Amino acid sequence: MSTAKPSIRLLATGGTIAGAQNAAGGYAAAVMSGDELLAAVPQLAHLAQISAEQVARIGSQDMDETVWLKLATRAQAALDDPAVAGVVITHGTDTMEETAYFLNLVLKTDKPVVLVGAMRPATAISPDGPMNLYNAVAVAADPATKNRGVLVVANDEIHFAREVAKTNTTQLGTFKSPNRGLAGLVNRGRIHFFGPTVRRHTAASEFAPLTATALPRVEIIHAYAGLRRDLIDVAVQQGVSGIVIAGVGAGNLSSVALQACAEAARAGVAVVRSSLTGGGVVERNIEIKDDELGLIVAEELNPQKARVLLMLGLTRSNDAAQLQRWFQTY
Ligand code: GLU
């Protein structure tokens, strides 16, 4: 029997997992390279042969469409290499859910793709990065991970890209999957998968492999008591292709702002209603007459993930009915 370990490609982008703390209690993200992260966890050699590539060196608050396109290209190249069993991506936790969902839609593969980060910098007391990285590599190296879509591993939990959300500023258990629950658990490299994800992803995604070289501009506008229409009007004047409303409750917004959204939709801007509550479904035609106003609902996607799907959808169509179907599919 061969004792060769699976070959894993590590794509490093920065984040707190690569961060260094200073004496005053602050820290800088993205200080350490991918190779340095690997060297800090020698036990990884028991799991896989790992080669590291530095794709970016940023705190994930600086993640943007340009880096996403580069990351997707590098990840797809690694996945297309028959020698590579899976890909692990180190990433800041702030926007990890957005990057994970983007890759979940654009990577043409059934191989494991795992994003991993940390809440504490590498030089903190009791950093969580090394164990998270160990668990992430274990998940990426396991053949049972195939065809589960892009996953996020942190705090001994495995999350689906579509479901995961950062819910706490500092705690290790920040990641939750509020609607449909965990993909599984991982305890010091031992993996327990629960069910598969139900929505389409990766190999079955119409948006994979990625062909676009730029993404259309989509802005998110946050609703609250007293929301005026001005920001919606400014977005339209700026020439956005889409607007995601981070709505109160089940995707609601003030009458005056709703009127602005209806006018935007009539002018050809795709308008999606999502919820900032962090859980539940935004349904069509309940309090708001979506059919009449030409609006789209995000269903379970949070505002930032709704923006990702809307950007990709708009690369193919700006028909509201077609965009709505994609929100019911992915
Ligand atoms: N702002 C940092 C980032 O997202 C901190 C969050 C983290 O990595 O835990 O890169």
XYZ file of C-alpha atoms and ligand atoms in Angstrom:
340
model
C 0.000 0.000 0.000
C 1.280 3.456 -0.883
C 2.171 5.706 2.030
C 2.227 8.864 -0.107
C 0.219 11.645 1.493
C -2.345 13.596 -0.552
C -1.016 16.703 -2.201
C -2.667 19.913 -0.939
C -2.145 23.409 -2.351
C -2.246 26.200 0.241
C -3.246 29.604 -1.156
C -2.404 32.304 1.389
C -4.204 35.664 1.373
C -3.311 37.107 4.799
C -5.761 37.758 7.650
C -5.389 37.391 11.392
C -4.277 33.768 11.042
C -1.083 35.343 9.637
C -1.197 38.308 12.035
C 1.300 39.431 14.665
C 0.296 41.076 17.940
C 2.075 44.149 19.258
C 2.873 44.978 22.895
C -0.018 47.445 23.125
C -2.572 44.705 22.407
C -3.229 45.704 18.811
C -2.053 43.648 15.869
C -1.311 43.739 12.182
C -2.989 41.186 9.915
C -1.181 39.377 7.074
C 2.383 39.635 8.427
C 3.351 35.964 8.047
C 3.644 34.146 4.734
C 1.934 30.888 3.836
C 5.245 29.043 4.206
C 5.711 30.478 7.716
C 2.205 29.368 8.680
C 2.979 25.828 7.509
C 6.319 25.780 9.333
C 4.524 26.642 12.589
C 2.483 23.407 12.440
C 4.957 20.543 11.778
C 2.187 17.982 12.484
C 0.731 18.866 9.070
C 3.321 16.518 7.557
C 1.284 13.598 8.968
C -1.711 14.676 6.893
C -0.488 15.875 3.512
C 2.267 17.147 1.279
C 1.562 20.859 1.138
C 2.889 23.511 -1.224
C 2.152 27.162 -0.466
C 1.445 30.034 -2.847
C 1.008 33.644 -1.691
C -1.960 35.082 -3.617
C -2.418 38.235 -1.522
C -1.223 39.650 1.771
C -4.146 41.624 3.135
C -6.564 41.924 6.025
C -9.773 40.567 4.545
C -11.511 43.941 4.928
C -9.399 44.811 1.851
C -10.602 41.789 -0.122
C -12.243 42.961 -3.345
C -13.372 41.768 -6.758
C -9.872 42.039 -8.220
C -8.391 39.717 -5.590
C -11.391 37.377 -5.907
C -10.765 36.996 -9.634
C -7.071 36.296 -9.052
C -7.817 33.872 -6.215
C -10.394 32.023 -8.310
C -7.906 31.728 -11.172
C -5.141 30.378 -8.918
C -7.510 27.986 -7.125
C -8.923 26.694 -10.432
C -5.381 26.137 -11.769
C -4.469 24.135 -8.662
C -7.696 22.106 -8.821
C -7.164 21.344 -12.505
C -3.773 19.780 -11.642
C -4.423 16.023 -11.428
C -1.714 15.721 -8.753
C -3.548 18.094 -6.380
C -6.133 16.478 -4.078
C -7.525 19.675 -2.584
C -7.025 23.364 -1.880
C -6.797 25.201 1.466
C -7.106 28.998 1.494
C -5.966 31.040 4.495
C -8.084 34.174 4.793
C -9.125 36.864 7.272
C -12.411 36.131 8.964
C -14.112 39.497 8.273
C -15.087 38.720 4.682
C -14.375 34.985 4.606
C -18.037 34.111 4.071
C -18.156 36.296 0.935
C -15.013 34.811 -0.593
C -16.155 31.287 0.284
C -19.545 31.809 -1.390
C -17.950 33.443 -4.439
C -15.594 30.471 -4.909
C -18.496 28.068 -4.239
C -20.159 29.497 -7.354
C -17.185 29.889 -9.713
C -14.835 26.921 -9.156
C -15.449 24.045 -11.555
C -14.404 21.115 -9.396
C -15.598 18.336 -7.140
C -12.338 18.412 -5.157
C -12.221 19.782 -1.586
C -11.774 23.545 -1.201
C -11.478 24.755 2.404
C -11.144 28.303 3.715
C -9.574 28.752 7.120
C -8.810 31.701 9.374
C -8.281 32.543 13.001
C -9.665 34.971 15.513
C -6.377 35.396 17.368
C -3.115 36.452 15.713
C -0.344 33.878 15.390
C 1.662 35.554 18.189
C -1.268 35.901 20.650
C -1.649 33.905 23.879
C -3.293 30.639 22.816
C -3.662 31.289 19.070
C -6.430 29.338 17.342
C -4.812 29.410 13.889
C -2.553 26.341 14.156
C -5.357 23.936 15.135
C -7.723 25.524 12.621
C -5.088 25.043 9.904
C -4.464 21.450 10.956
C -8.203 20.718 10.828
C -8.600 22.510 7.497
C -5.843 20.435 5.887
C -7.347 17.246 7.341
C -10.721 18.153 5.780
C -9.149 19.077 2.419
C -7.137 15.835 2.343
C -10.123 13.583 3.091
C -11.730 11.978 -0.008
C -15.112 12.161 1.816
C -14.973 15.958 1.446
C -15.395 15.681 -2.343
C -18.452 17.336 -3.866
C -19.554 19.218 -0.723
C -18.817 22.625 -2.220
C -16.500 25.177 -0.676
C -16.198 24.788 3.107
C -15.057 26.974 6.009
C -13.246 25.303 8.913
C -12.798 27.046 12.279
C -13.240 26.265 15.969
C -13.627 22.502 15.323
C -16.582 23.137 13.014
C -17.091 22.621 9.270
C -19.456 25.087 7.563
C -20.901 25.259 4.060
C -19.949 28.434 2.179
C -23.611 29.280 1.549
C -24.613 28.972 5.193
C -21.715 30.401 7.193
C -21.687 33.888 8.729
C -19.355 35.727 11.085
C -21.467 36.648 14.111
C -19.096 37.945 16.787
C -16.265 40.483 16.738
C -13.672 38.520 18.723
C -14.873 35.164 20.044
C -13.431 31.917 18.674
C -16.948 30.588 17.988
C -17.779 33.509 15.735
C -18.859 31.403 12.751
C -22.442 30.156 12.714
C -24.639 28.576 10.053
C -27.966 29.902 11.302
C -30.427 28.526 8.770
C -29.402 25.034 7.737
C -26.695 24.182 10.259
C -23.209 22.729 10.142
C -21.626 20.631 7.412
C -19.900 18.684 10.170
C -17.379 18.664 13.003
C -13.623 18.126 13.023
C -11.750 17.228 16.175
C -7.927 17.241 15.900
C -8.197 16.064 12.316
C -10.952 13.498 12.870
C -13.898 14.375 10.658
C -17.612 13.843 11.170
C -19.743 14.994 8.244
C -23.465 15.558 8.691
C -25.675 15.980 5.592
C -24.777 17.329 2.147
C -25.678 20.851 1.100
C -28.919 21.149 -0.856
C -28.198 24.072 -3.196
C -26.115 23.948 -6.381
C -22.399 24.686 -6.198
C -18.963 24.234 -7.816
C -19.070 21.460 -10.445
C -22.833 21.993 -10.974
C -22.711 25.820 -10.959
C -23.661 27.694 -14.143
C -21.106 30.358 -13.132
C -18.196 27.899 -13.125
C -15.582 28.022 -14.421
C -15.286 31.773 -14.112
C -15.053 33.511 -17.484
C -15.707 37.136 -16.464
C -12.666 39.388 -16.160
C -14.580 42.042 -14.187
C -17.733 42.067 -12.081
C -20.612 44.543 -12.371
C -20.982 47.141 -9.634
C -23.504 46.183 -6.953
C -23.976 48.240 -3.769
C -25.577 47.270 -0.458
C -27.854 49.799 1.277
C -28.694 49.242 4.931
C -32.294 49.842 6.074
C -33.256 51.268 9.488
C -36.052 53.335 11.018
C -36.254 56.530 8.986
C -34.367 55.333 5.859
C -34.576 58.036 3.177
C -34.378 57.449 -0.570
C -31.256 59.522 -1.196
C -28.633 56.748 -1.078
C -30.674 54.614 -3.475
C -30.956 57.558 -5.877
C -27.225 58.248 -5.610
C -26.435 54.593 -6.362
C -28.589 54.753 -9.502
C -26.963 58.051 -10.549
C -23.563 56.388 -10.061
C -24.567 53.807 -12.656
C -24.702 50.689 -10.480
C -25.975 47.506 -12.108
C -27.571 46.253 -8.909
C -28.619 47.232 -5.395
C -29.003 44.866 -2.465
C -31.207 46.200 0.319
C -30.092 44.903 3.722
C -33.658 45.139 4.902
C -35.152 45.201 8.373
C -37.113 42.077 9.325
C -38.116 40.027 6.286
C -36.358 42.377 3.861
C -38.462 45.460 4.586
C -37.650 49.117 4.045
C -39.467 52.420 4.398
C -42.187 53.328 1.889
C -40.179 56.216 0.518
C -37.082 54.031 -0.002
C -39.236 51.276 -1.509
C -40.578 53.790 -3.999
C -36.981 54.637 -4.970
C -36.238 50.909 -5.398
C -39.245 50.456 -7.667
C -38.085 53.402 -9.800
C -34.553 51.943 -9.908
C -35.936 48.571 -11.031
C -37.987 50.292 -13.764
C -34.782 52.011 -14.894
C -33.091 48.610 -15.347
C -31.206 48.286 -12.036
C -31.562 44.851 -10.400
C -32.873 45.352 -6.845
C -32.661 42.507 -4.333
C -34.315 42.528 -0.920
C -32.393 40.659 1.792
C -32.523 40.705 5.592
C -30.063 42.038 8.134
C -31.567 39.855 10.898
C -29.031 37.055 10.348
C -31.569 34.257 9.873
C -34.731 33.191 8.094
C -36.051 33.573 4.565
C -37.041 36.689 2.629
C -40.094 35.601 0.631
C -41.769 37.248 -2.332
C -45.013 39.216 -2.259
C -45.740 39.119 1.487
C -45.729 42.745 2.724
C -44.127 44.061 -0.461
C -45.593 43.540 -3.941
C -42.385 42.258 -5.566
C -44.110 41.138 -8.783
C -45.656 44.560 -9.299
C -42.491 46.491 -8.373
C -40.037 44.283 -10.292
C -38.005 43.334 -7.217
C -35.997 40.194 -6.432
C -35.744 38.470 -3.021
C -32.569 36.952 -1.568
C -34.320 34.057 0.203
C -31.780 32.911 2.858
C -28.705 34.749 1.598
C -27.449 37.513 3.855
C -26.872 40.898 2.180
C -23.173 40.391 1.448
C -23.751 36.957 -0.104
C -26.768 38.251 -2.035
C -24.388 40.837 -3.502
C -21.990 38.074 -4.619
C -24.719 36.087 -6.381
C -26.213 39.226 -7.928
C -22.821 40.288 -9.330
C -22.321 36.861 -10.898
C -25.908 36.713 -12.141
C -25.564 40.134 -13.754
C -22.592 38.880 -15.776
C -25.162 36.686 -17.590
C -28.538 38.479 -17.464
C -30.311 41.487 -15.988
C -33.764 39.956 -16.303
C -35.393 40.044 -12.855
C -37.196 36.715 -13.328
C -33.962 34.954 -14.335
C -32.057 36.544 -11.438
C -34.825 35.435 -9.054
C -34.515 31.847 -10.307
C -30.792 31.917 -9.495
C -31.610 33.084 -5.952
C -33.848 30.005 -5.670
C -31.108 27.713 -7.006
C -27.817 28.739 -5.335
N -9.642 42.240 9.848
C -8.995 40.982 9.920
C -9.276 40.161 8.665
O -10.389 39.876 8.314
C -9.355 40.386 11.190
C -10.242 39.268 11.201
C -9.553 37.934 11.204
O -8.803 37.572 10.331
O -9.882 37.207 12.152
O -8.362 39.826 7.985
